[in-house]
mmCIF file of C-alpha atoms and ligand atoms in Angstrom:
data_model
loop_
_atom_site.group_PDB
_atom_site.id
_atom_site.type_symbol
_atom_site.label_atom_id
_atom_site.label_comp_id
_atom_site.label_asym_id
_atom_site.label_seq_id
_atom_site.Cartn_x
_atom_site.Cartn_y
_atom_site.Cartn_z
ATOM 1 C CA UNK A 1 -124.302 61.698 -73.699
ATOM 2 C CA UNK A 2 -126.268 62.204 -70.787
ATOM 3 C CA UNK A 3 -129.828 60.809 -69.697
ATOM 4 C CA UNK A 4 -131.393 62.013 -66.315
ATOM 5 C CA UNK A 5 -130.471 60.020 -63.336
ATOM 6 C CA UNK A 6 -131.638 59.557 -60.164
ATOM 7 C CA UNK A 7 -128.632 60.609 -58.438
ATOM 8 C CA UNK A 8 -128.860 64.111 -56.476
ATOM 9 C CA UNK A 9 -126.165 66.312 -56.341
ATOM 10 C CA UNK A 10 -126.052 69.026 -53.017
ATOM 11 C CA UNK A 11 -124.948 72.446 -54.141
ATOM 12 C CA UNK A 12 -123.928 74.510 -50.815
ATOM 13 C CA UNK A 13 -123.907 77.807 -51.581
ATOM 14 C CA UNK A 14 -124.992 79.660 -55.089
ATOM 15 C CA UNK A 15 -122.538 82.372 -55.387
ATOM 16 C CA UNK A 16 -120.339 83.206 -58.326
ATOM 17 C CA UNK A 17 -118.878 79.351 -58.143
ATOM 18 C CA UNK A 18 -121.901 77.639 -56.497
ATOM 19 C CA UNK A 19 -124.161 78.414 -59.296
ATOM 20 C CA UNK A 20 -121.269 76.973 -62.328
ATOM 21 C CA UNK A 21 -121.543 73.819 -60.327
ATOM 22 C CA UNK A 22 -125.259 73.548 -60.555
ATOM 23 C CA UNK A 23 -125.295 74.218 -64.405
ATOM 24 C CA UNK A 24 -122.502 71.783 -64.719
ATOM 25 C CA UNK A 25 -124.523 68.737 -62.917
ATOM 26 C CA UNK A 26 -127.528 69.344 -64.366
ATOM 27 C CA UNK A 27 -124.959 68.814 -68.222
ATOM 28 C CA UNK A 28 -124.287 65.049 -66.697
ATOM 29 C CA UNK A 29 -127.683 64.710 -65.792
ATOM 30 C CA UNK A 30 -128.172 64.877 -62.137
ATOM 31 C CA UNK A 31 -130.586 65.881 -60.193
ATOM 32 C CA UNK A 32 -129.372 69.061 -58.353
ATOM 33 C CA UNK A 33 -130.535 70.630 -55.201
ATOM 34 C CA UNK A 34 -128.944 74.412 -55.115
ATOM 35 C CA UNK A 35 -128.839 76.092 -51.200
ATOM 36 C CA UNK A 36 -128.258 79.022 -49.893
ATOM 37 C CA UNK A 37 -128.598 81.399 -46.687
ATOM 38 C CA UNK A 38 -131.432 83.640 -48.043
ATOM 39 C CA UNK A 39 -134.296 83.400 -50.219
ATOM 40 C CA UNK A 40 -132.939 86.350 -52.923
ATOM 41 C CA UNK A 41 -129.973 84.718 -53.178
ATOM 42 C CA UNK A 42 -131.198 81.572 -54.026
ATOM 43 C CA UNK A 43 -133.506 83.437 -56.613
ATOM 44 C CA UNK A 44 -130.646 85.184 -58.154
ATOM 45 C CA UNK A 45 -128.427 81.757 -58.298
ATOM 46 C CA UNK A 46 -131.817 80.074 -60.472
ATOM 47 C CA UNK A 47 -131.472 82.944 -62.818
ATOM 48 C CA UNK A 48 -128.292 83.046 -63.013
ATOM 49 C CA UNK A 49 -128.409 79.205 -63.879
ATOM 50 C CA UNK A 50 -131.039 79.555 -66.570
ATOM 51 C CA UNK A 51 -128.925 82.705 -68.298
ATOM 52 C CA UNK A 52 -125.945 80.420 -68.111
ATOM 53 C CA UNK A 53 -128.066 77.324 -69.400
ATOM 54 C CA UNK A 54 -129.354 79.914 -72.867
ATOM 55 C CA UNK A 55 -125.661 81.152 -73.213
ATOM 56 C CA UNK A 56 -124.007 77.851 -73.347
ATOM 57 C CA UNK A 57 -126.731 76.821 -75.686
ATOM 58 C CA UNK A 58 -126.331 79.564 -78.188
ATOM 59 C CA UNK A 59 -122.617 79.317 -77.411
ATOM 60 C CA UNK A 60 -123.257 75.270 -78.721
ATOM 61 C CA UNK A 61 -121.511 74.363 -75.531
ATOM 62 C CA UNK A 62 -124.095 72.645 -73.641
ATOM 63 C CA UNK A 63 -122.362 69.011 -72.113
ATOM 64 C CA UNK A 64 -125.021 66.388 -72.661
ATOM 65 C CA UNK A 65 -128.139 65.868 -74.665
ATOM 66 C CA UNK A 66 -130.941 66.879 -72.371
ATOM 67 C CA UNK A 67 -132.854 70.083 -73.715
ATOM 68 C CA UNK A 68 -132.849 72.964 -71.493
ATOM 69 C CA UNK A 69 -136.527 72.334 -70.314
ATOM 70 C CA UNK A 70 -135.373 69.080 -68.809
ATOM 71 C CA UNK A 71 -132.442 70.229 -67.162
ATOM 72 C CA UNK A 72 -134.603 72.793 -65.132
ATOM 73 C CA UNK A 73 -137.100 70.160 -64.207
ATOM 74 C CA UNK A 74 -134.133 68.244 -62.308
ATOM 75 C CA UNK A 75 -133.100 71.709 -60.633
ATOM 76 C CA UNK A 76 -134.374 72.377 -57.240
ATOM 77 C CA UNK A 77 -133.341 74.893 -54.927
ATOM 78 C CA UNK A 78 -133.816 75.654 -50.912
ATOM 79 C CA UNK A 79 -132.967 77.714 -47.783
ATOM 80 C CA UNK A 80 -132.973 74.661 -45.933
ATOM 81 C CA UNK A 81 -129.680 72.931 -45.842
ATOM 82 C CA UNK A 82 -130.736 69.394 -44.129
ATOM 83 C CA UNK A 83 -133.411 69.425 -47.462
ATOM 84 C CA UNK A 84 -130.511 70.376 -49.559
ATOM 85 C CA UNK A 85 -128.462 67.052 -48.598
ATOM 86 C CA UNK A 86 -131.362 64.432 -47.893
ATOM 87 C CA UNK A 87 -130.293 61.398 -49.981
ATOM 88 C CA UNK A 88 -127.501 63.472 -52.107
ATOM 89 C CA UNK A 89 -124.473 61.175 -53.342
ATOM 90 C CA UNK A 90 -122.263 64.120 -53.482
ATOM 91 C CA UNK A 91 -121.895 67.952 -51.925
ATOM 92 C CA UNK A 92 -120.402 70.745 -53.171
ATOM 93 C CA UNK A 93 -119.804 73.585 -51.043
ATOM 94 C CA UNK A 94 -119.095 76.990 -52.549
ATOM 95 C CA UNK A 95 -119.567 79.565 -49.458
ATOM 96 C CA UNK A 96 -117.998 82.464 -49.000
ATOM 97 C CA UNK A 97 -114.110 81.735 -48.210
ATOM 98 C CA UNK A 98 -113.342 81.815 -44.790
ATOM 99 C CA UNK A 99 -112.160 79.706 -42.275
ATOM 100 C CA UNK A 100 -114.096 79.536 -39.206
ATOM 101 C CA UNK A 101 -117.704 80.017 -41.694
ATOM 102 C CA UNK A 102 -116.482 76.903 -43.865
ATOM 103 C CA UNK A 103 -115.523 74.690 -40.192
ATOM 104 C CA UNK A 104 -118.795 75.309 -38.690
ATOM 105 C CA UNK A 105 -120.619 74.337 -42.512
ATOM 106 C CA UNK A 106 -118.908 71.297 -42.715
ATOM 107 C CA UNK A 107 -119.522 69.966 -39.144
ATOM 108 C CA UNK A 108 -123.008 70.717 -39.987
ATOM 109 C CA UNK A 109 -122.988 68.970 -42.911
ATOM 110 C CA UNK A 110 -121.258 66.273 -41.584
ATOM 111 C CA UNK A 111 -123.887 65.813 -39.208
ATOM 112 C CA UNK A 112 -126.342 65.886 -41.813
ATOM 113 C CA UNK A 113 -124.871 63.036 -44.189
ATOM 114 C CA UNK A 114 -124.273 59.610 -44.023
ATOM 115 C CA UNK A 115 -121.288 57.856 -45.027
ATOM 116 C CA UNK A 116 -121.687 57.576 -48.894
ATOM 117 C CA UNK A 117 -121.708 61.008 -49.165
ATOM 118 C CA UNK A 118 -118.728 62.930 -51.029
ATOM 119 C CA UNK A 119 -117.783 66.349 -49.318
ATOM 120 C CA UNK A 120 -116.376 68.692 -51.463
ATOM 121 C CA UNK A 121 -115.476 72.310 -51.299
ATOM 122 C CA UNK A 122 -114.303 74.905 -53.310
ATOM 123 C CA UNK A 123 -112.283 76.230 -51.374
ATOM 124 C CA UNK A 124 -109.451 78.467 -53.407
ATOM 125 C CA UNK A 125 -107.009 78.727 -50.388
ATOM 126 C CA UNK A 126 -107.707 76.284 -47.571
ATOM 127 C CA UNK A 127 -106.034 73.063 -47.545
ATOM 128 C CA UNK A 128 -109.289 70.173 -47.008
ATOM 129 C CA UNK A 129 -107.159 69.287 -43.340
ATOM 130 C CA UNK A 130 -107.769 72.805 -42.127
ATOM 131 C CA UNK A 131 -111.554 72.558 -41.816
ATOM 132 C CA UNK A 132 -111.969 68.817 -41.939
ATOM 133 C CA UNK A 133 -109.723 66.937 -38.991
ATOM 134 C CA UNK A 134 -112.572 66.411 -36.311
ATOM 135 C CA UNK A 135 -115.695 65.555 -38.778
ATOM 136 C CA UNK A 136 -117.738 61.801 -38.373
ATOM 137 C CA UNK A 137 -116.982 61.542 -42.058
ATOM 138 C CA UNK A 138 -113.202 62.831 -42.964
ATOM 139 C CA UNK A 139 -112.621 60.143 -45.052
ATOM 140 C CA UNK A 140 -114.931 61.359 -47.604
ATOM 141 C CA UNK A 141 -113.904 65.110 -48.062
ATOM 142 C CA UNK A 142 -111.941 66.661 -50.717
ATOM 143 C CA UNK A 143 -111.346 69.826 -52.128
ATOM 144 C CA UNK A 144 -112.581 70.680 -55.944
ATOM 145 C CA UNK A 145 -111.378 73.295 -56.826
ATOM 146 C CA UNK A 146 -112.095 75.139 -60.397
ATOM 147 C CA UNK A 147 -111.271 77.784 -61.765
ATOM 148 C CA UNK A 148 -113.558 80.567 -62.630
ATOM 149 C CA UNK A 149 -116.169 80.761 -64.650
ATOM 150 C CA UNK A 150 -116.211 76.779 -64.037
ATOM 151 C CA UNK A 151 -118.547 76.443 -67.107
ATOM 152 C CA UNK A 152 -116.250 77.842 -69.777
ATOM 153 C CA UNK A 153 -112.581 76.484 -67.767
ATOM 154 C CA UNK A 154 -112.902 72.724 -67.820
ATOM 155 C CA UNK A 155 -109.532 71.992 -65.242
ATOM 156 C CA UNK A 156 -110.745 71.360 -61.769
ATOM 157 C CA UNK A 157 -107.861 70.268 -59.001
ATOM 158 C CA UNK A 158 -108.634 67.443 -56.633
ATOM 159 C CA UNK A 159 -107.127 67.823 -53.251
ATOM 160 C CA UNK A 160 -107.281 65.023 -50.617
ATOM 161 C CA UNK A 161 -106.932 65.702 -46.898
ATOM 162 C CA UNK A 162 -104.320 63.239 -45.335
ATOM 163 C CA UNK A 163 -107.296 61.200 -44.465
ATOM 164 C CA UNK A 164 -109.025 61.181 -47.565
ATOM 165 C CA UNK A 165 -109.938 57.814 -48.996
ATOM 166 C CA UNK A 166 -107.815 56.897 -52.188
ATOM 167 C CA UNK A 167 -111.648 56.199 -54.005
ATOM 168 C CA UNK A 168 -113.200 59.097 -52.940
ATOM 169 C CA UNK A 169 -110.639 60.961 -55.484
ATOM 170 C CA UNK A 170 -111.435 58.047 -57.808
ATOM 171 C CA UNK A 171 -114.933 58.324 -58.028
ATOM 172 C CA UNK A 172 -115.217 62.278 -57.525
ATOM 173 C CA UNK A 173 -112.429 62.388 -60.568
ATOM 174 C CA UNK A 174 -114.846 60.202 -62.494
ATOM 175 C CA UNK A 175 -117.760 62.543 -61.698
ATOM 176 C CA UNK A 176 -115.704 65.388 -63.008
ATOM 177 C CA UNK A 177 -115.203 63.845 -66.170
ATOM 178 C CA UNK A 178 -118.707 62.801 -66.737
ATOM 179 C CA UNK A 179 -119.509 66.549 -66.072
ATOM 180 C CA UNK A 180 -117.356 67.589 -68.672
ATOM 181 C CA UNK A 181 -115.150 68.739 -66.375
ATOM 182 C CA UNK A 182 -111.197 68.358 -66.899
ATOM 183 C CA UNK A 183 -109.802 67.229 -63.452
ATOM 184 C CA UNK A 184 -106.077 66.737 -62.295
ATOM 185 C CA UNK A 185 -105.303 64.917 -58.995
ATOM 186 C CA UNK A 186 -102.548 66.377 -56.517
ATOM 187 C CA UNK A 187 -101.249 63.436 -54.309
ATOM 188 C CA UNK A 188 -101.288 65.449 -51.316
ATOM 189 C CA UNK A 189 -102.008 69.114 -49.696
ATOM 190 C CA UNK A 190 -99.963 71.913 -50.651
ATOM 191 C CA UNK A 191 -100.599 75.604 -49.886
ATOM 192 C CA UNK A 192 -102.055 76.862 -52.702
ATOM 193 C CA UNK A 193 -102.839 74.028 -54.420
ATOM 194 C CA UNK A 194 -101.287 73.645 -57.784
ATOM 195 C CA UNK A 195 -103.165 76.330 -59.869
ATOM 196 C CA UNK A 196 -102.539 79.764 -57.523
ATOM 197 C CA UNK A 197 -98.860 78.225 -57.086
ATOM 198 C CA UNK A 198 -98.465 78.658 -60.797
ATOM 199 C CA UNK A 199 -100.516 81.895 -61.104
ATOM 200 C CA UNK A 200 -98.725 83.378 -57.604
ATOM 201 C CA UNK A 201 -95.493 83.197 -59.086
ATOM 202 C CA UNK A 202 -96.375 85.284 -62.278
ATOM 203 C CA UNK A 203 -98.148 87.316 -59.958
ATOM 204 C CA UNK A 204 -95.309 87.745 -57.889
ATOM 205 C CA UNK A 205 -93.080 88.878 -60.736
ATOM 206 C CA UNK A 206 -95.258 90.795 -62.678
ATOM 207 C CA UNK A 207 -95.542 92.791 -59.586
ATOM 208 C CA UNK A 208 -91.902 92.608 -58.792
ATOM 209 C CA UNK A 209 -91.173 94.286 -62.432
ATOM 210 C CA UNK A 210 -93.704 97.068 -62.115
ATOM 211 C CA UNK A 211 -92.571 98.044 -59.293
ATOM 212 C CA UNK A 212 -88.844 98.489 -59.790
ATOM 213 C CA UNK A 213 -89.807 100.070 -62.779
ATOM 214 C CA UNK A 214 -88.905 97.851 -65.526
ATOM 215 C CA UNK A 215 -92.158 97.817 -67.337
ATOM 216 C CA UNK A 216 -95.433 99.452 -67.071
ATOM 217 C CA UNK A 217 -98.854 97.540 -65.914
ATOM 218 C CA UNK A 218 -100.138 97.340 -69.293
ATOM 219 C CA UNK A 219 -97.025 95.999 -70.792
ATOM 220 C CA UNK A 220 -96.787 93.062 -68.338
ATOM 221 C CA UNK A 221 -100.600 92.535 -68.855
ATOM 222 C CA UNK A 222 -99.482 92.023 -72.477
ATOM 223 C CA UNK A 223 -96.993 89.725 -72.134
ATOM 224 C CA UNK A 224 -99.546 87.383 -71.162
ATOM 225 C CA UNK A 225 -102.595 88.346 -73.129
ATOM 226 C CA UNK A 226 -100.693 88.752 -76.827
ATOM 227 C CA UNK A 227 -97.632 86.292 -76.220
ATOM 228 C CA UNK A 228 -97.456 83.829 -73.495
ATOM 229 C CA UNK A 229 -101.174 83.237 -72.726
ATOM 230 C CA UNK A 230 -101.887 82.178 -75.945
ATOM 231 C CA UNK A 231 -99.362 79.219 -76.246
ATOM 232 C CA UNK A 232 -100.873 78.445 -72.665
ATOM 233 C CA UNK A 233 -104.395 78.145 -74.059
ATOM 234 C CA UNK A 234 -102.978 74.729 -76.032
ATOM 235 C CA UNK A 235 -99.920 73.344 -74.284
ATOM 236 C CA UNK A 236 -98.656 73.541 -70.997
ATOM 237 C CA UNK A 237 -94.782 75.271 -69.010
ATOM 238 C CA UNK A 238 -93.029 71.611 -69.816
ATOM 239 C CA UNK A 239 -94.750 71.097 -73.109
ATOM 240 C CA UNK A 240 -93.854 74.252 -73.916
ATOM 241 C CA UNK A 241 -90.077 73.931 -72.903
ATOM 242 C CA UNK A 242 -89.751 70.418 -75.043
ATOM 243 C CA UNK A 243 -91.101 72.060 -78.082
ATOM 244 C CA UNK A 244 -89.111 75.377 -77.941
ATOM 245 C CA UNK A 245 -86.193 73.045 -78.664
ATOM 246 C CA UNK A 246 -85.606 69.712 -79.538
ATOM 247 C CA UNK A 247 -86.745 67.590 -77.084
ATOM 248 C CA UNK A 248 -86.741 69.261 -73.120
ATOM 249 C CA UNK A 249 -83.401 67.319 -72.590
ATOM 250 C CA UNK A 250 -82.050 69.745 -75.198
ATOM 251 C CA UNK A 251 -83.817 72.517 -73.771
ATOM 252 C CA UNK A 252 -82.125 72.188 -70.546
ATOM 253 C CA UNK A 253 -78.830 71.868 -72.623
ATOM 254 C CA UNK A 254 -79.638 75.042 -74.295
ATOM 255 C CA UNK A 255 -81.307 77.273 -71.776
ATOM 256 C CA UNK A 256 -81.195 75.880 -68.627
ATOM 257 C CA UNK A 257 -78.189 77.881 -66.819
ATOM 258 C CA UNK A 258 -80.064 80.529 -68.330
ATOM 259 C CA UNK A 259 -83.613 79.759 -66.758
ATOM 260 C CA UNK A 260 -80.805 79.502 -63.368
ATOM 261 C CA UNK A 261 -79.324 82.620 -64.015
ATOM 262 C CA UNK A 262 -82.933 84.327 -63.968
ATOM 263 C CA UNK A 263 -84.722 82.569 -61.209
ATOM 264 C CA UNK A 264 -82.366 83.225 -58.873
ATOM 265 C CA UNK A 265 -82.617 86.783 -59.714
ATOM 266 C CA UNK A 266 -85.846 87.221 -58.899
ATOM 267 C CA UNK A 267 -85.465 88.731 -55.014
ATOM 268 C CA UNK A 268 -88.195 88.123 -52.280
ATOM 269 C CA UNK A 269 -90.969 88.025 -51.685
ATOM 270 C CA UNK A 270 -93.211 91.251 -52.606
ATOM 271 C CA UNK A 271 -96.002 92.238 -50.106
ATOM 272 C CA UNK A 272 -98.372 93.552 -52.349
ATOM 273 C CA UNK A 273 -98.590 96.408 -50.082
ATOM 274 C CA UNK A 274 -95.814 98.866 -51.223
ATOM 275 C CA UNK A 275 -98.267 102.079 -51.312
ATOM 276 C CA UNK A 276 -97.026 103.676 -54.373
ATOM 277 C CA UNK A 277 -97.198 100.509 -56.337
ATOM 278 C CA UNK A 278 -100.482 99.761 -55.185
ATOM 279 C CA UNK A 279 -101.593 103.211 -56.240
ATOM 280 C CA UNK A 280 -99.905 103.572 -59.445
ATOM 281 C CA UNK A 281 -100.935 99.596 -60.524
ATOM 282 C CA UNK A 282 -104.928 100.705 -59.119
ATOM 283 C CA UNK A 283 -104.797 103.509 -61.273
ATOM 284 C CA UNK A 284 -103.656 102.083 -64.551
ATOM 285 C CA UNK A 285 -105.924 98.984 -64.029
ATOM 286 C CA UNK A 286 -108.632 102.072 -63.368
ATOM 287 C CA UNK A 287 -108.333 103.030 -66.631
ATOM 288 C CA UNK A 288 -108.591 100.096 -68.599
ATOM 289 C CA UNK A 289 -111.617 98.508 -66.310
ATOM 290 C CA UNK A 290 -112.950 100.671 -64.308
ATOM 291 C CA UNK A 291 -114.080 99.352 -61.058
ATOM 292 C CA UNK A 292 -117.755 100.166 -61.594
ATOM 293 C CA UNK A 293 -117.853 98.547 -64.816
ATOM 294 C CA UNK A 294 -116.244 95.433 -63.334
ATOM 295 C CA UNK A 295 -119.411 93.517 -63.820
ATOM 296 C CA UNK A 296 -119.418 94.619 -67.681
ATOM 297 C CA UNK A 297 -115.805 93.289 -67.994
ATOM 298 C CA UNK A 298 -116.810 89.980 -66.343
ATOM 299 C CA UNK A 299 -119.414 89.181 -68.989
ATOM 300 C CA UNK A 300 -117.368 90.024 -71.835
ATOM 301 C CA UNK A 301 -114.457 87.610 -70.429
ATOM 302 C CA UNK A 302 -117.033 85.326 -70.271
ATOM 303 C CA UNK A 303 -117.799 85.704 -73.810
ATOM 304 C CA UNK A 304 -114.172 85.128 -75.188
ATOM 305 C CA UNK A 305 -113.658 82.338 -72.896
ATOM 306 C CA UNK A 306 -116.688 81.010 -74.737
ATOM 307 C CA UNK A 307 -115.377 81.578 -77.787
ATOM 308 C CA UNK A 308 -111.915 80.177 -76.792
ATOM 309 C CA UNK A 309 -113.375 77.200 -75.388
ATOM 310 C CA UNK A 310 -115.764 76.806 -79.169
ATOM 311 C CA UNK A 311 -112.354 76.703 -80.856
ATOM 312 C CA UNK A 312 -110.396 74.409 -78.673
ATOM 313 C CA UNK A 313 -113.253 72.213 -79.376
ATOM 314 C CA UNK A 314 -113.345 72.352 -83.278
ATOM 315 C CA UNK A 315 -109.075 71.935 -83.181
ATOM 316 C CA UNK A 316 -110.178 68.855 -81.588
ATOM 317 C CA UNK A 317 -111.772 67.699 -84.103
ATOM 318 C CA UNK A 318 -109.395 68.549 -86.595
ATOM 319 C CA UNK A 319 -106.278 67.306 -85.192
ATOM 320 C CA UNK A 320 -104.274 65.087 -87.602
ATOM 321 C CA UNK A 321 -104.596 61.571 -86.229
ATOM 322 C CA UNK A 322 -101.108 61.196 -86.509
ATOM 323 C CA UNK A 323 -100.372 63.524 -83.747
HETATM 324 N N1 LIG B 401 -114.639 83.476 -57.481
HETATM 325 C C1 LIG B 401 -113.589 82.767 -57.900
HETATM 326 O O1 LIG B 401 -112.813 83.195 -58.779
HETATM 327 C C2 LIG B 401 -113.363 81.391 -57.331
HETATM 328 C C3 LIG B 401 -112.667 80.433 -58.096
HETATM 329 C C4 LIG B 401 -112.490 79.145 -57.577
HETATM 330 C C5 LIG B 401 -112.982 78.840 -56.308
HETATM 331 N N2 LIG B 401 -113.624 79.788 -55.593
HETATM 332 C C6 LIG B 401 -114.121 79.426 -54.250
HETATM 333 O O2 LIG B 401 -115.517 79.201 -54.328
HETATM 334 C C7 LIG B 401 -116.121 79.571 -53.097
HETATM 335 C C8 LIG B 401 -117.245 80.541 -53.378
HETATM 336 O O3 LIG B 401 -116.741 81.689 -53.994
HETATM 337 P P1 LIG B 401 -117.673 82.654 -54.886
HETATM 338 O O4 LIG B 401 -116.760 83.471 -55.700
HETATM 339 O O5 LIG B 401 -118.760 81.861 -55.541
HETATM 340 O O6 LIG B 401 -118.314 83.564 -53.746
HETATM 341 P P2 LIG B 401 -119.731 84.308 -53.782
HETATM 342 O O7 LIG B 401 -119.636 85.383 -52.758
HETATM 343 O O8 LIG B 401 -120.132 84.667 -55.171
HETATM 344 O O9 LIG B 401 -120.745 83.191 -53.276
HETATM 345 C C9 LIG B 401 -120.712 82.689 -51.973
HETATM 346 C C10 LIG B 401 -122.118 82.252 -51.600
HETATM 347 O O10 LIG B 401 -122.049 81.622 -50.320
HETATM 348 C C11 LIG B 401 -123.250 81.961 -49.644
HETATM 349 N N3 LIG B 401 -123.087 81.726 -48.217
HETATM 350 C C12 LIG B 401 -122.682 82.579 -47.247
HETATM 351 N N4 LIG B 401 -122.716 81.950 -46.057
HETATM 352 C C13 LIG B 401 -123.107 80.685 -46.277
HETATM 353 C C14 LIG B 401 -123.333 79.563 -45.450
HETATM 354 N N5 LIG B 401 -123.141 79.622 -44.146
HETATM 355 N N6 LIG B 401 -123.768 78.422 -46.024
HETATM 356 C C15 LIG B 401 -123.945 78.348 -47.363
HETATM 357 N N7 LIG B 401 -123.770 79.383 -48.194
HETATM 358 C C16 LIG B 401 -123.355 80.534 -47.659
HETATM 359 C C17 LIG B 401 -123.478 83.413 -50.008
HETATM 360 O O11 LIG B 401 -124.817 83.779 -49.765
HETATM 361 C C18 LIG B 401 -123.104 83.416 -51.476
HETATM 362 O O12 LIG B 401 -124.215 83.168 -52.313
HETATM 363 C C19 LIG B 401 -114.999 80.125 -52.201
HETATM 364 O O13 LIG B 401 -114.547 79.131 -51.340
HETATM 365 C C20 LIG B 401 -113.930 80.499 -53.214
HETATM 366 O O14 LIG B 401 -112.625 80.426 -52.668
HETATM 367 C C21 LIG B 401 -113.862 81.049 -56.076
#
């Protein structure tokens, strides 16, 4: 249930991520200010919102009761970003993801807010204490990070800097929720966060196999996509572990010198680099999705993760109330 509110939400930058973010505020009711460095881009980042707005309608996913029509009318967007934060309770920032670009935006935002503002980014790989340390307003900055497309994958991590204040995770993980957003908390920084540690290890051994030859690229693609992936879509590595046996005490009984055994068989580290890999792994990705329809692909993942995230929504509903 969501009513419009007077509250503005800043949304700094309107990429690929930026834009999610703007559909998602405007589902809890917010008024939302989108920015960005050019004038097209900010164009592109309003259509992109409306097409995302019509999709999640005829998709029944829309988070909120406002019609379409009113969620536009509480959408603004600008190329000016002291416009883009006047009077906004919360900031998003989804530019491009480097270092040095996302140091100097933040200082500048800094300068531009007060000290009720929440500073967010989205930042995928930078810990919140890399480009936050010397700001007026550490305290209040966080990384949120999603993962993409934001709209149709609910989980969103919270990061706090070592100076971040305890409520500024409180309220921000509120916000989240109100959003329709799924958030988890991680107590502190670590590189990587929690969701690229889990998907770099898989990456790391998927690799890791291909390369020494024990299976081929679409194989290990498979492993996820037909088996493992699909269990993931409901329950979790631990969940998954305590109901493979009986009870993850017994698990560990059962399998655990086992799980040993294999882990520390894994070997280093790959680079990602070795040139034959990289060729042979390009070309059999190649096949399947070509680079130039890359864009093609991207909608139709979009699609089933619509349609995944209509059925996790109807199990829901019909879960036995016992469980
Ligand atoms: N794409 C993903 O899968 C994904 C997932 C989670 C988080 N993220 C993070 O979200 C952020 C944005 O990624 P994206 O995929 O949307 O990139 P994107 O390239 O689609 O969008 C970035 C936007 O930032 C704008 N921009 C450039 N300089 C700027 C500046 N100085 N101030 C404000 N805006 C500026 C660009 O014009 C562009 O519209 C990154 O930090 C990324 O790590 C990305």
């Amino acid at each position: 249930m969501a009513e419009s509110k007077r509250e503005k939400i800043a949304i700094i930058g309107s990429g690929m991520i930026g834009h999610c973010w703007a559909t998602l505020f405007l589902g809890g009711g917010y008024q939302v200010c989108m920015y960005d460095i050019s004038q097209d881009r900010v164009d592109a980042a309003l259509n992109a919102v409306q097409f995302k707005l019509n999709k999640l309608k005829d998709e029944g996913l829309l988070h909120g009761t406002l019609s379409i029509e009113e969620r536009l009318a509480n959408l603004s967007t600008t190329t000016d970003l002291q416009e883009c934060l006047a009077g906004a309770i919360y900031a998003q920032e989804s530019a491009v993801e480097d270092l040095q670009l996302k140091t100097d935006l933040f200082m500048k935002i800094d300068s531009l807010t007060g000290p009720d503002t929440i500073l967010a980014s989205s930042t995928s790989t930078l810990a919140p204490s890399k480009f936050t340390e010397n700001l007026k307003h550490r305290e209040n900055c966080l990384v949120v990070h999603p993962v993409n497309p934001p709209v149709y994958c609910p989980l969103t991590e919270l990061i706090p800097a070592p100076w971040t204040k305890p409520a500024v995770v409180d309220i921000t993980y509120s916000l989240m929720t109100a959003i329709g957003q799924s958030p988890i908390k991680l107590t502190r920084e670590v590189d990587g966060f929690a969701i690229n540690r889990l998907q770099y290890a898989i990456l790391a051994e998927a690799w890791r196999m291909v390369h020494s030859g024990v299976i081929s690229t679409a194989d290990v693609n498979k492993v996820i996509s037909e088996g493992l992936g699909l269990r993931w879509a409901f329950y979790g590595p631990l969940e998954v572990s305590h109901m493979n046996a009986d009870g993850i005490k017994h698990h560990n009984e059962r399998y655990g010198p086992g799980v040993i055994r294999v882990l520390n068989d894994f070997g280093p580290t790959p680079t990602f680099f070795e040139p034959e890999t990289l060729e042979k792994i390009a070309s059999d990705l190649n096949q399947k999705i070509p680079v130039e329809k890359l864009a093609a692909h991207r909608a139709w993942r979009e699609h089933q993760l619509g349609a995944i995230a209509q059925l996790k929504r109807k199990l829901a509903k019909e879960k036995p109330a016992d469980l």
